[in-house]
Amino acid sequence: MNPYNANILVVEDDKQIRKFICYLLNGEGFKHTAASTGQGALSILVSEPIDLMLLDLGLPDIDGMEVIRKVREWSDMPIIIVSARDQDKEKATALDLGADDYLTKPFSATELLARIRVALRHLYRQNSGYRAQSVLQVGGLQIDLDKRLLFVDGHETHVTPMEYSLLALFFKNMGKVLTTRQILKEVWGVDYGSDTQALRALMAGLRRKIEENPAKPRYIVTEIGVGYRLVDE
Amino acid sequence: MDYSKRKEVGEKWGSPAVSMAWQDQFGVLLSGKVIYGLLLQMLHGRLMRKKTGKKTKAMEHISKMLMRYRSENIKSIICRAGIMVALLMAASAVGYFFRAMELPETDIAIVYLLAVLLTARFTHGYIFNFLAAVIAAFTFNYFFTEPYFTLTVNAPSYIITFIIMFITALITSLLTTHAKQNEMEARKKEAETRALYTLTNRLTDAADINDIAGIATSTISAMLNSNAGCLCFDENGKPEQTFIQQVSPQKQIRREVPDTNALLHRIEGLRTGCDIGSEFYDWPIYGRETTLGIIRVPREAAAVMNESQTRMLRAMIESTALAMDRFRAAQQRIKYHEEIAQERYRGNLLRSISHDLRTPLAGIMGASEMLMNMTPKDDRRYPLMEGIHKDADWLYSLVENILSLTRLQDGKLVLNQEQEAAEEVIGAAIRHISRHHPEYEIAVNAPDELLLVPMDAKLIRQVLINLLDNAVKHAEPEDEIRVAVTKDVDNNCAVFSVRDSGEGIAPADLPDIFQIFYTSRSKHADAHPGIGLGLAICDAAVKAHGGSITARNRLDGPGVEITFTLPLEVNKS
């Protein structure tokens, strides 16, 4: 049931939620460890092999952001934020700091499991040299990174170089939320600033080429106030 | 008589006089007159230069002198004249005494000089100095030069003596007067400065605006020796109903202002320094931004104010204005800080409520969802689990709605407006609804070109979610639900619409549906009693963006269409 044999760390100070998540992970066959404080989480992280962390931002001892910052100093493990804080700014900050995904409480069990799977798949692909693969596919969308070609439902589709590099960025981070800032930095270059309008225009152009209905996107969905995500089904 | 002899006589002071020819005497007198005239002209010329060169200063000087002379009564003039005459008479007496002792005339002349100097010391005003100098010269001539008791002189060298004596007397006395005047000015300045300093000092300790007004009133009253008053204006620049008035050095009373509006009107229309009323001269206290109040000086005192008093009054009003301004600014700062603290407290409260409710709800919802997943649908426990989950979900949306509405309705919500793509916001709303109601198909109409609308994307997404939620609630899965957005070029706005083909809204409900806590009166109400916050939030959010929202039943079939607009240009105000 668990193809990746992952060990998941659950960092959550609320006892009921922690129990519920552990129960859920148990049911899905994941190995898991739980911590109720940030310090506890950090000490587990250095002593146990952890593959993925579910992190609550509102911890009693240290701020969740600090935990992300510390972990990112030495590890690229997927971090999924599970928080009751529903502030776009915090979401974006956490993602910019290197968190992979963000879930706002209350969340559904299905949703949480789906996010965990996406993150693990991403991790697995990285470890198994998926990046070396030149042809990637999501639904009817296929990209050939070597030949710089894009196929929509089997038809070759022409996109501009900018649109291509935007799409390629999403394919390399399949299922992961990319913040506006991260995208601007990757596609336009360092210190491009915060010209989100340019990004919106570019995104609109790309969607018109790959989506059936740009207002009901199937592939690249908008995370309002945070950024975008390429759906990984 | 030859010239050498005349010279000899001139050199020999006090020697028996040799009669001079009348013509000669006349000639010398004439030449003396000419010199007098020249002197006068020089003096006059100096004055004139002053007048033209430093016109304002000279004018001020002259007007000051005139003012002084006018303000002083004749008594003091007579008194000073008396001093002058007495001194000159004393000098003459001493002169006689000297002559009796057969001392030379030079000593007598010096005694006269002393008299002139003393006159300058004990009187003030250039006129007396001048007079004293002239009289001294002539008296000396009249009494002590031969021929005695005439204004003629035998030796022409006396003319020179007179002139030198006159000039010396004039210059020394002018210098004395000048020094004295400087001293007086300095004293007056010092007194003024001290008075102002005391006022400022006292104003610093004032506890409130009324205290400031009271201190200003008493200080100004003391300065003008009159019963001044002070009327304060409130923060909005409106006069208070009563003003403070000094009635005795220790006592202040509060008096009613008969017509504050008329007074305010007069003050606002003021072009000169003060407004002349029937009882008071009203001097406005101008602050940095508004008029802070009025200093009321009783008519009889204000009419006779001299120039220095006016200056003092102005300076005192200025100090009062500064103190009031400072006080107001401090007050505003305190108020501002309080507001910030309150705002922070409120924010924290809202945040912690939402946090503390979300966490247990997440537990309930997650656990019930998991139970449902583990239970076959035909199990009789399943509906119970489903009920728990639905209720928790409903409670959650209620909490969210209450929080958003609180934020929206106190008018302090800062919209996080950015240029957002309309299609993205619609897409995000549809994704949310589809997650909760996957059985409903929602159609979208969006323009081909990208439509960027300045908005708080999260709020507008919430508006769309609420509208779609409503539509889903009142329609069956096979009914059409459609979201559309178009650009209205004429009104420069984006028009969003959400329509369903459900049962529609009863006409009686239509006007009220955006009211808070309004729920449909129709029997078709949802299984959950909607508490009618959803549409109220839509209304508040759209209005916060400067748009409008309307609801109507569709004309082309069953169902409701709710339309809202968002301006394409952000209204800065």
GROMACS .gro file of C-alpha atoms in nm, chain A residues 12 14 16-17 20 23-24 56 58 84-88 104-111 115 196-197 200-201 203-204 207-208 213-217 221-225 228-229, chain B residues 351 355 358-359 361-363 365-367 369-370 373-374 396 400 407 418-421 423-428 430-431 435 441-444 446-450 452 457-458 461:
model
   86
   12GLU     CA    1   0.129   1.902   1.557
   14ASP     CA    2  -0.310   1.960   1.909
   16GLN     CA    3  -0.669   1.524   1.865
   17ILE     CA    4  -0.539   1.629   1.526
   20PHE     CA    5  -0.621   1.165   1.382
   23TYR     CA    6  -0.441   0.710   1.261
   24LEU     CA    7  -0.494   0.813   0.903
   56ASP     CA    8   0.184   2.283   1.198
   58GLY     CA    9   0.150   2.738   1.536
   84ALA     CA   10  -0.494   2.683   1.101
   85ARG     CA   11  -0.345   3.013   0.993
   86ASP     CA   12  -0.521   3.119   0.682
   87GLN     CA   13  -0.309   3.409   0.574
   88ASP     CA   14  -0.186   3.424   0.216
  104THR     CA   15  -0.537   2.492   0.577
  105LYS     CA   16  -0.733   2.342   0.862
  106PRO     CA   17  -0.990   2.203   0.849
  107PHE     CA   18  -0.877   1.981   0.567
  108SER     CA   19  -1.022   1.657   0.444
  109ALA     CA   20  -0.841   1.331   0.500
  110THR     CA   21  -0.851   1.259   0.128
  111GLU     CA   22  -0.695   1.593   0.052
  115ARG     CA   23  -0.089   1.593  -0.100
  196THR     CA   24   0.287   3.987  -1.105
  197GLN     CA   25   0.095   4.137  -1.396
  200ARG     CA   26  -0.059   3.678  -1.509
  201ALA     CA   27  -0.043   3.777  -1.874
  203MET     CA   28  -0.004   3.250  -1.764
  204ALA     CA   29  -0.318   3.359  -1.948
  207ARG     CA   30  -0.350   2.854  -2.054
  208ARG     CA   31  -0.517   2.952  -2.377
  213ASN     CA   32  -1.125   2.648  -2.071
  214PRO     CA   33  -0.874   2.891  -1.920
  215ALA     CA   34  -1.128   2.985  -1.651
  216LYS     CA   35  -1.156   2.619  -1.549
  217PRO     CA   36  -0.797   2.505  -1.577
  221VAL     CA   37  -0.445   2.577  -1.114
  222THR     CA   38  -0.432   2.911  -0.934
  223GLU     CA   39  -0.366   2.919  -0.564
  224ILE     CA   40  -0.520   3.258  -0.495
  225GLY     CA   41  -0.288   3.493  -0.316
  228TYR     CA   42   0.023   2.832  -0.907
  229ARG     CA   43   0.044   2.457  -0.911
  584ARG     CA   44  -0.714   3.533   1.473
  588HIS     CA   45  -0.745   2.940   1.502
  591ARG     CA   46  -1.048   2.565   1.321
  592THR     CA   47  -0.826   2.320   1.501
  594LEU     CA   48  -1.322   2.144   1.374
  595ALA     CA   49  -1.041   1.998   1.171
  596GLY     CA   50  -1.027   1.714   1.420
  598MET     CA   51  -1.420   1.675   1.031
  599GLY     CA   52  -1.111   1.465   0.969
  600ALA     CA   53  -1.218   1.193   1.209
  602GLU     CA   54  -1.455   1.173   0.724
  603MET     CA   55  -1.224   0.887   0.801
  606ASN     CA   56  -1.442   0.615   0.448
  607MET     CA   57  -1.414   0.307   0.664
  629TYR     CA   58  -1.677   2.587   0.996
  633GLU     CA   59  -1.544   3.179   0.847
  640ARG     CA   60  -1.365   4.228   0.918
  651GLU     CA   61  -0.390   4.390  -0.694
  652GLN     CA   62  -0.440   4.346  -1.062
  653GLU     CA   63  -0.583   3.998  -1.079
  654ALA     CA   64  -0.697   3.792  -1.374
  656GLU     CA   65  -1.055   3.401  -1.499
  657GLU     CA   66  -0.811   3.285  -1.232
  658VAL     CA   67  -1.036   3.398  -0.949
  659ILE     CA   68  -1.337   3.233  -1.109
  660GLY     CA   69  -1.133   2.919  -1.167
  661ALA     CA   70  -1.025   2.908  -0.805
  663ILE     CA   71  -1.512   2.677  -0.915
  664ARG     CA   72  -1.234   2.445  -0.799
  668ARG     CA   73  -1.428   1.977  -0.445
  674GLU     CA   74  -2.114   2.097  -1.343
  675ILE     CA   75  -2.039   2.467  -1.354
  676ALA     CA   76  -2.006   2.643  -1.688
  677VAL     CA   77  -1.788   2.950  -1.740
  679ALA     CA   78  -1.489   3.447  -1.990
  680PRO     CA   79  -1.359   3.688  -2.252
  681ASP     CA   80  -1.083   3.573  -2.483
  682GLU     CA   81  -0.843   3.844  -2.389
  683LEU     CA   82  -0.708   3.856  -2.038
  685LEU     CA   83  -0.721   4.220  -1.526
  690ALA     CA   84  -0.861   3.820  -0.493
  691LYS     CA   85  -0.935   3.624  -0.181
  694ARG     CA   86  -1.313   3.443  -0.462
   0.00000   0.00000   0.00000
